[in-house]
C-alpha positions as protocol buffer text, in pm:
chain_id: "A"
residue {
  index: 1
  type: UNK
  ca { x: -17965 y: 4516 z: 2532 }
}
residue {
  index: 2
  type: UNK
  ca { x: -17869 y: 4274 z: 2858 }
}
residue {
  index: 3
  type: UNK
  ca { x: -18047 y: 4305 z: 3170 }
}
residue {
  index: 4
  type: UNK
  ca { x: -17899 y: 4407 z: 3457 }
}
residue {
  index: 5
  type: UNK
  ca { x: -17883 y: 4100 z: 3594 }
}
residue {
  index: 6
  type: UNK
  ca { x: -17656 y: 3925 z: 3342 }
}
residue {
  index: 7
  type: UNK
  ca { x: -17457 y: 4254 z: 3342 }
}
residue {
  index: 8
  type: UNK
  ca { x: -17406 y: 4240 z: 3717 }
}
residue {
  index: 9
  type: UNK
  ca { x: -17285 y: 3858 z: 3679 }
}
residue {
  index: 10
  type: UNK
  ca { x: -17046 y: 4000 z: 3402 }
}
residue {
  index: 11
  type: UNK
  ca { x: -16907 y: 4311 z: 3645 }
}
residue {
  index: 12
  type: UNK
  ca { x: -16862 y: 4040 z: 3940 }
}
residue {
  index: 13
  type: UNK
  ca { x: -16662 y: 3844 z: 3761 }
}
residue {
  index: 14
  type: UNK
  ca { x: -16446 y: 4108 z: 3677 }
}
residue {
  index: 15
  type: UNK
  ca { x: -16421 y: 4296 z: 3965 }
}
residue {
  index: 16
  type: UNK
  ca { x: -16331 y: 3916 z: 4167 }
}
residue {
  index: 17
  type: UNK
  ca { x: -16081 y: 3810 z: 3851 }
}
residue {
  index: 18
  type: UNK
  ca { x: -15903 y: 4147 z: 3941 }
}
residue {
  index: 19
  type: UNK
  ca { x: -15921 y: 4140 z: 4299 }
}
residue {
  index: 20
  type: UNK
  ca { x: -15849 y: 3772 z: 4318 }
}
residue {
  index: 21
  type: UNK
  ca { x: -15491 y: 3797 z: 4100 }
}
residue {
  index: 22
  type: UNK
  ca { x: -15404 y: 4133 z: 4329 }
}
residue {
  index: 23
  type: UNK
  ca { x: -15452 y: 3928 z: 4665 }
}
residue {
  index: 24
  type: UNK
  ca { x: -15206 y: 3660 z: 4496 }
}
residue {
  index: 25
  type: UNK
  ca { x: -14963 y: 3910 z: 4360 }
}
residue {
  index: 26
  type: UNK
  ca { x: -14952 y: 4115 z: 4690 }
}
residue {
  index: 27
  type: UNK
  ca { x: -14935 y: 3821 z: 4853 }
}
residue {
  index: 28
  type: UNK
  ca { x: -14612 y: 3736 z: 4681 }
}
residue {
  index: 29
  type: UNK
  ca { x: -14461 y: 4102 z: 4674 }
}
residue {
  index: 30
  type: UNK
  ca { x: -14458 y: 4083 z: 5073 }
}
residue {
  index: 31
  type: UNK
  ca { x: -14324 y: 3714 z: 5017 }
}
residue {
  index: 32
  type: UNK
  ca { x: -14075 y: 3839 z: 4837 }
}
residue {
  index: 33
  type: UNK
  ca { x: -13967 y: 4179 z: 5006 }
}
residue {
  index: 34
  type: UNK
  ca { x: -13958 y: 3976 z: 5375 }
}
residue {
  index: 35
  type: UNK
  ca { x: -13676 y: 3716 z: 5182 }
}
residue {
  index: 36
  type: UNK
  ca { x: -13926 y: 3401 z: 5205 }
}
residue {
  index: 37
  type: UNK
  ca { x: -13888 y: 3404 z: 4825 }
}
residue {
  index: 38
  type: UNK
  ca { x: -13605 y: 3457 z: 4669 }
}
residue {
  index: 39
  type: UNK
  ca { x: -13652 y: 3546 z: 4266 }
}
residue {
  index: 40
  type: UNK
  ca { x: -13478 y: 3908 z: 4234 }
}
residue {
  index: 41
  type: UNK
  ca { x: -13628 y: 3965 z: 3876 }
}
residue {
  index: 42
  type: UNK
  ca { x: -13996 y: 3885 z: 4064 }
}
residue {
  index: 43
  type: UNK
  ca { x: -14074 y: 4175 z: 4261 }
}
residue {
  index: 44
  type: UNK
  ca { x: -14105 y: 4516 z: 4028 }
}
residue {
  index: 45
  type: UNK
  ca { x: -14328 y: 4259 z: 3778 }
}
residue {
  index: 46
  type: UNK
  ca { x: -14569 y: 4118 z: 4076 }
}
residue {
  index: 47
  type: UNK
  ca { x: -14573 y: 4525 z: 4210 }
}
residue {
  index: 48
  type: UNK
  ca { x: -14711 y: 4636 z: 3871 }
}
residue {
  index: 49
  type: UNK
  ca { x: -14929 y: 4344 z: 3839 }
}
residue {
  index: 50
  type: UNK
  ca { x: -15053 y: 4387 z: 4205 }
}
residue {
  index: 51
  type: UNK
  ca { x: -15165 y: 4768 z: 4152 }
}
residue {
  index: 52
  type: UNK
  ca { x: -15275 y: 4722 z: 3822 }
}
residue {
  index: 53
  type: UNK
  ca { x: -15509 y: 4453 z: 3901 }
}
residue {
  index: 54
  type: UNK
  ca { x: -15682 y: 4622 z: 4169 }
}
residue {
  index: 55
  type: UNK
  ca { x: -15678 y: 4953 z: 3999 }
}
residue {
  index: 56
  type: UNK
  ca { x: -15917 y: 4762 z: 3738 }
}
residue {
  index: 57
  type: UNK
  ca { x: -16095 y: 4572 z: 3982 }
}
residue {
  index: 58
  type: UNK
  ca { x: -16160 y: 4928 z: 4133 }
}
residue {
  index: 59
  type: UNK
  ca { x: -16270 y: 5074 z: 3807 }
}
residue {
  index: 60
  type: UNK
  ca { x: -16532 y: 4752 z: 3795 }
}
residue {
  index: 61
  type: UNK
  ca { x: -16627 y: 4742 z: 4132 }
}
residue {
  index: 62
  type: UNK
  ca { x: -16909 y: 5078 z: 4071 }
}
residue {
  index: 63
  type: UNK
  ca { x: -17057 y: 4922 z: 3789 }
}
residue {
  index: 64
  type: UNK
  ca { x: -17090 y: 4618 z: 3977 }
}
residue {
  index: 65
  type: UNK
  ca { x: -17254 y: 4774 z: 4269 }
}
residue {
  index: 66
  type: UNK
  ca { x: -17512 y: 4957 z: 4093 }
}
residue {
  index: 67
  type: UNK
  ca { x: -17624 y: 4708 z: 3846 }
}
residue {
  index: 68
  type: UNK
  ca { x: -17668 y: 4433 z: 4184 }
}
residue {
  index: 69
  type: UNK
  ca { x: -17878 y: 4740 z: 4288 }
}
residue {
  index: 70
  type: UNK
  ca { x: -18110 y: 4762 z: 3967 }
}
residue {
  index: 71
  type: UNK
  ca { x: -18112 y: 4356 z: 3933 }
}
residue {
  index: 72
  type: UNK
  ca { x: -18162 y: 4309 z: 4272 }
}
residue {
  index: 73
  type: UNK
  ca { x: -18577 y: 4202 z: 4391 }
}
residue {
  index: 74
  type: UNK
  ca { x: -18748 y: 4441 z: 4534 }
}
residue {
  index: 75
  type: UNK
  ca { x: -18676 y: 4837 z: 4670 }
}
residue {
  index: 76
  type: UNK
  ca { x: -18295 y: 4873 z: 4637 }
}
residue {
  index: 77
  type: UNK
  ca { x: -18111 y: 4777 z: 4998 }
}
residue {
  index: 78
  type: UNK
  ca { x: -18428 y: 4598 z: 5152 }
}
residue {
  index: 79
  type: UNK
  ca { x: -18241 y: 4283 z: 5275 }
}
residue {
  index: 80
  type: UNK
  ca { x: -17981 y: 4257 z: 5527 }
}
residue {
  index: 81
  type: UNK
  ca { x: -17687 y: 4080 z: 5318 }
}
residue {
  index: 82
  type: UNK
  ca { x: -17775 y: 4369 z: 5041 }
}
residue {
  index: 83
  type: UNK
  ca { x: -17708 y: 4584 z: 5354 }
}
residue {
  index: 84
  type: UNK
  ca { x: -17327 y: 4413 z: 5467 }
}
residue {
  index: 85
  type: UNK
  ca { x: -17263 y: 4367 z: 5079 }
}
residue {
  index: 86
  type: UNK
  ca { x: -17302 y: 4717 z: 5042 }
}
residue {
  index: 87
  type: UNK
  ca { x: -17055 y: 4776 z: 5412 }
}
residue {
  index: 88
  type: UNK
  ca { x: -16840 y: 4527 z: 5257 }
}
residue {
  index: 89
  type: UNK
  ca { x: -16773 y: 4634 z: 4934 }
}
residue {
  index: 90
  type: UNK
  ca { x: -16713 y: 5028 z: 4986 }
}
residue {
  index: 91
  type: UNK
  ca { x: -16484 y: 4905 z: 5267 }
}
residue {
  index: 92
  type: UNK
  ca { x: -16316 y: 4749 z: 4958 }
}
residue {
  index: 93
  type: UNK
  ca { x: -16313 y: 5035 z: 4782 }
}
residue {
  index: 94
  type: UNK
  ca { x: -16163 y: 5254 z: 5040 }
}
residue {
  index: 95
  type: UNK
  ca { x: -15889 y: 4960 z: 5141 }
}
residue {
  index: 96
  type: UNK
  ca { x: -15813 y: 5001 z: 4758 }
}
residue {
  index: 97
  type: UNK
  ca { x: -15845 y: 5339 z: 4683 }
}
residue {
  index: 98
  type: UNK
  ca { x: -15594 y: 5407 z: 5022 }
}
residue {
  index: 99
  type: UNK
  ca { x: -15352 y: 5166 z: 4870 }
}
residue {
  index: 100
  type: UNK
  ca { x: -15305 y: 5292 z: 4515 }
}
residue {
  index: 101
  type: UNK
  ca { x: -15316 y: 5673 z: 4633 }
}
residue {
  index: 102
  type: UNK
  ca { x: -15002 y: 5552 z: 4862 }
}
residue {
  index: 103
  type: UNK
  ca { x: -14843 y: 5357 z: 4621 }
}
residue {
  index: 104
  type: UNK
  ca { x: -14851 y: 5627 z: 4320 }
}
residue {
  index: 105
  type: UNK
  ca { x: -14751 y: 5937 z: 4605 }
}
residue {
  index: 106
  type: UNK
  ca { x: -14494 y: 5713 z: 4740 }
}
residue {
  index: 107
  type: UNK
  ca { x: -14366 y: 5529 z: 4430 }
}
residue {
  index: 108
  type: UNK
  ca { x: -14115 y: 5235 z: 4535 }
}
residue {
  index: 109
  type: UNK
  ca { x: -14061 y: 5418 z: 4912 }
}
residue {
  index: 110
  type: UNK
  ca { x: -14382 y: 5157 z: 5006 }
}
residue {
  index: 111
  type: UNK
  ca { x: -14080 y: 4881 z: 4954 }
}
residue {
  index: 112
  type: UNK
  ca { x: -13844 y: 5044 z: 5130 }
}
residue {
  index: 113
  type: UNK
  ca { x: -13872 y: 4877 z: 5457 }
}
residue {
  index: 114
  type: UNK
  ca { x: -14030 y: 4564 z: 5602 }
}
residue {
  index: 115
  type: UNK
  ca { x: -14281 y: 4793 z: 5787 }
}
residue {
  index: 116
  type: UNK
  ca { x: -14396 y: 4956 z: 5511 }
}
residue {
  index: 117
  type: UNK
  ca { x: -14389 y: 4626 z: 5285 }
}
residue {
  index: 118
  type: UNK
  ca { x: -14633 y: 4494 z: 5615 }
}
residue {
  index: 119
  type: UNK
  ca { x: -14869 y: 4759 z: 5601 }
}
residue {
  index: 120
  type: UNK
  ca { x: -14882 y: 4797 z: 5193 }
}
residue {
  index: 121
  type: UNK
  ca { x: -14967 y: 4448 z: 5136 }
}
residue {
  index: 122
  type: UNK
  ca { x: -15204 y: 4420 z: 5471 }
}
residue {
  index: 123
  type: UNK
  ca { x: -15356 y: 4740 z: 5282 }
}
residue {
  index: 124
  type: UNK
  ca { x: -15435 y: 4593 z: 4937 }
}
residue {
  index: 125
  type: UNK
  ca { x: -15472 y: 4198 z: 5127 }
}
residue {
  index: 126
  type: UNK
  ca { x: -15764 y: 4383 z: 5308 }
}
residue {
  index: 127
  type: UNK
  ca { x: -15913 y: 4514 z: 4994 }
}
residue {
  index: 128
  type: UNK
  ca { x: -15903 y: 4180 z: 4828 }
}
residue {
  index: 129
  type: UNK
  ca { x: -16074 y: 4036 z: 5129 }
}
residue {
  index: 130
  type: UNK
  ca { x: -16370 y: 4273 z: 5182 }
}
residue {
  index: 131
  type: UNK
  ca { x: -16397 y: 4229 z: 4774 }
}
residue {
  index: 132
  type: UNK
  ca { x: -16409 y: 3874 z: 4853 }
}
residue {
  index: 133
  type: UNK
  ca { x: -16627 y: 3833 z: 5154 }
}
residue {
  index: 134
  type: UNK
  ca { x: -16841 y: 4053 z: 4916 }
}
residue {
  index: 135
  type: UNK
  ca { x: -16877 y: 3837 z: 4675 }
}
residue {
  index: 136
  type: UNK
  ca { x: -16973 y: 3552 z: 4925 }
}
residue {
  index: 137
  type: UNK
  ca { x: -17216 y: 3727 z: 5084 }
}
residue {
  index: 138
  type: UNK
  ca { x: -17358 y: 3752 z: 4719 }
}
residue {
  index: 139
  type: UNK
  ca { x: -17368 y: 3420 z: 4675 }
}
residue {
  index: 140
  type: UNK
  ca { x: -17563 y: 3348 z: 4944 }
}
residue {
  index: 141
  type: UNK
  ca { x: -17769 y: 3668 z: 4856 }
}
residue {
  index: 142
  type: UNK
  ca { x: -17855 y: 3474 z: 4512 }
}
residue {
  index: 143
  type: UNK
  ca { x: -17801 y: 3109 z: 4581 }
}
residue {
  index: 144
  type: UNK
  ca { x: -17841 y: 3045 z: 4934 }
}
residue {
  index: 145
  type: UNK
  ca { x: -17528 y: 2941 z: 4899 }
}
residue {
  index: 146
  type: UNK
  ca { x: -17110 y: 3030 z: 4878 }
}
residue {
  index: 147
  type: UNK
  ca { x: -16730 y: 2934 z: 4904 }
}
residue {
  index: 148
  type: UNK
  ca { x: -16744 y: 3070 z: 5280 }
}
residue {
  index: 149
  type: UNK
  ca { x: -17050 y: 2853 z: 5396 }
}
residue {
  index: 150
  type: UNK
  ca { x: -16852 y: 2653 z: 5628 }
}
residue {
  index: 151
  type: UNK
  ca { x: -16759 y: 2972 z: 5852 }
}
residue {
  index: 152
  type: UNK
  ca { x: -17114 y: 3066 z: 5914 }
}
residue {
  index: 153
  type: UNK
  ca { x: -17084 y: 3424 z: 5859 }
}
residue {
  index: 154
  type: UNK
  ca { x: -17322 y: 3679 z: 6012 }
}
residue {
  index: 155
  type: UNK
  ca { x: -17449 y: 3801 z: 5702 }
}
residue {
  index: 156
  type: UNK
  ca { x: -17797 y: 3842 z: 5780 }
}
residue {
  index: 157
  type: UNK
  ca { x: -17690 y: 4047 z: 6077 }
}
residue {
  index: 158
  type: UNK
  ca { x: -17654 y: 4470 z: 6017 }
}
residue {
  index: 159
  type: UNK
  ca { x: -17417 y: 4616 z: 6263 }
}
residue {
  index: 160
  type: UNK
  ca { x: -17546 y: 4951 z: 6278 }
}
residue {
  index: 161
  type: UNK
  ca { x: -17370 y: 5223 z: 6489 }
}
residue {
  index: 162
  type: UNK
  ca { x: -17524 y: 5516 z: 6678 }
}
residue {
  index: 163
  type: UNK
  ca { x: -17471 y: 5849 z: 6523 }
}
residue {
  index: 164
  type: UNK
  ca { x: -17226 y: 5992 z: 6702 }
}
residue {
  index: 165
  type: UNK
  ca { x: -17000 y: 5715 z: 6681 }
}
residue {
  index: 166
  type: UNK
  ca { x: -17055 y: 5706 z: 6304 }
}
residue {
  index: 167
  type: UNK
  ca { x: -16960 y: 6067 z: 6296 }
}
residue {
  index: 168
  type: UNK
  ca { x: -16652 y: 6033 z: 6515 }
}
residue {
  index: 169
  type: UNK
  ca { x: -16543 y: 5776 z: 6278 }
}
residue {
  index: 170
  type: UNK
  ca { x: -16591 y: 5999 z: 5997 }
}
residue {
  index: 171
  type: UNK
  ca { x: -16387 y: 6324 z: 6154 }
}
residue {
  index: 172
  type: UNK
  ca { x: -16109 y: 6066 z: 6230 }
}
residue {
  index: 173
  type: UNK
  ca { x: -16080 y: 5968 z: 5897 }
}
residue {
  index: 174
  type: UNK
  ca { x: -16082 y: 6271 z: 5734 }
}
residue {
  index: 175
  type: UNK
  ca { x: -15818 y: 6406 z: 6016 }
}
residue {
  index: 176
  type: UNK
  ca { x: -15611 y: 6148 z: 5946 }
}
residue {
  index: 177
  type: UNK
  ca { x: -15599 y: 6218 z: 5533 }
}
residue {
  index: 178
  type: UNK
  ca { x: -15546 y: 6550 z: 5643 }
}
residue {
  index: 179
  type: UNK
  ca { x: -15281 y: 6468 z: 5792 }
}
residue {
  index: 180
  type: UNK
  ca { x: -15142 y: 6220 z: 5573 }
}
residue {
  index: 181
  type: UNK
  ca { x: -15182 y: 6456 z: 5281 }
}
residue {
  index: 182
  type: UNK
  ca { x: -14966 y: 6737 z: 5482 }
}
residue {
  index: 183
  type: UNK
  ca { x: -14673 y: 6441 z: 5570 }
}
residue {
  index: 184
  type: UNK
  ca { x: -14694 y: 6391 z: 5196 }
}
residue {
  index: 185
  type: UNK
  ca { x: -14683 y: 6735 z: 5072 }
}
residue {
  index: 186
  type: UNK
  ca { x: -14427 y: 6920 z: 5264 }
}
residue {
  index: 187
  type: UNK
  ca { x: -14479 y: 7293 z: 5195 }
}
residue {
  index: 188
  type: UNK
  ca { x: -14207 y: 7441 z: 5027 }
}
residue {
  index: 189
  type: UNK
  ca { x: -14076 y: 7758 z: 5135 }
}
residue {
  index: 190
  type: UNK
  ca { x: -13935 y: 8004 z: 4902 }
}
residue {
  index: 191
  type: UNK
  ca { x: -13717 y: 8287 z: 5058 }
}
């Protein structure tokens, strides 16, 4: 049996392999859909390999979090980088999660114009960079140390909002699936 520690290291690794190769491949699909590269056989292999990387750094990214929880020292989220990795990493999560839902009820529409290229990528670049700032904040969680030292990140600091602004955050989100869901699903009428 491995501890939870060495399985967290494993699930990290994973879950920053994945996200790492679908920052670079989304990176290149909007490259590639805006003209700045021009390789016409490129774009339906980096989509696929965009989505299917962060669909499996998705997948890894629960296992992840709870075995940091069980390895971590101490009473679960008793730290303030525990805190922001926690923030961080279901901000991931829902960058991702928003971003394969669209691409998979969209299909190849998400190409279709440079807007929508814009605000695919930004969608799944954001996901890759919570995921990432995650992991740094881990780092210095563990080592005192990471990749992102030199920007002197807040990461012992907890923004923590008042109630009602946490709930008014919460209606507009689900509002705003609500009515994403509707665009998506025009009912059909049957006379």
């Amino acid at each position: 049996m491995i501890s939870s520690g060495t399985f967290h290291v494993v699930t990290t690794e994973l879950v920053v392999g994945a996200f790492s190769v679908a920052g670079l491949s989304f990176t290149l699909c909007l490259l590639l859909h805006l003209g700045v590269l021009k390789q016409p056989s490129w774009p339906p292999v980096v989509d696929h390999v965009a989505h299917f990387t962060l669909a499996f750094g998705l997948a890894a990214t629960p296992f992840a979090i709870l075995s940091g929880l069980s390895s971590a020292p101490g009473e679960g989220l008793n730290s303030p980088i525990l805190v922001n990795k926690m923030f961080l990493s279901m901000t991931g999560f829902g960058f991702a999660l928003g971003c394969l839902v669209s691409r998979w009820r969209l299909g190849n529409k998400v190409w279709s114009t440079t807007k929508s290229a814009v605000l695919h990528s930004s969608s799944g670049l954001a996901a890759v960079g919570s995921m990432l700032l995650t992991a740094s904040a881990g780092g210095t969680f563990a080592r005192g140390e990471s990749l992102l030292d030199l920007f002197h990140l807040p990461y012992e600091e907890v923004l923590l909002f008042p109630v009602f602004i946490s709930v008014t955050g919460l209606l507009l989100g689900v509002i705003m699936l609500v009515l994403s869901w509707k665009r998506m699903n025009p009912s059909s009428s049957v006379h």
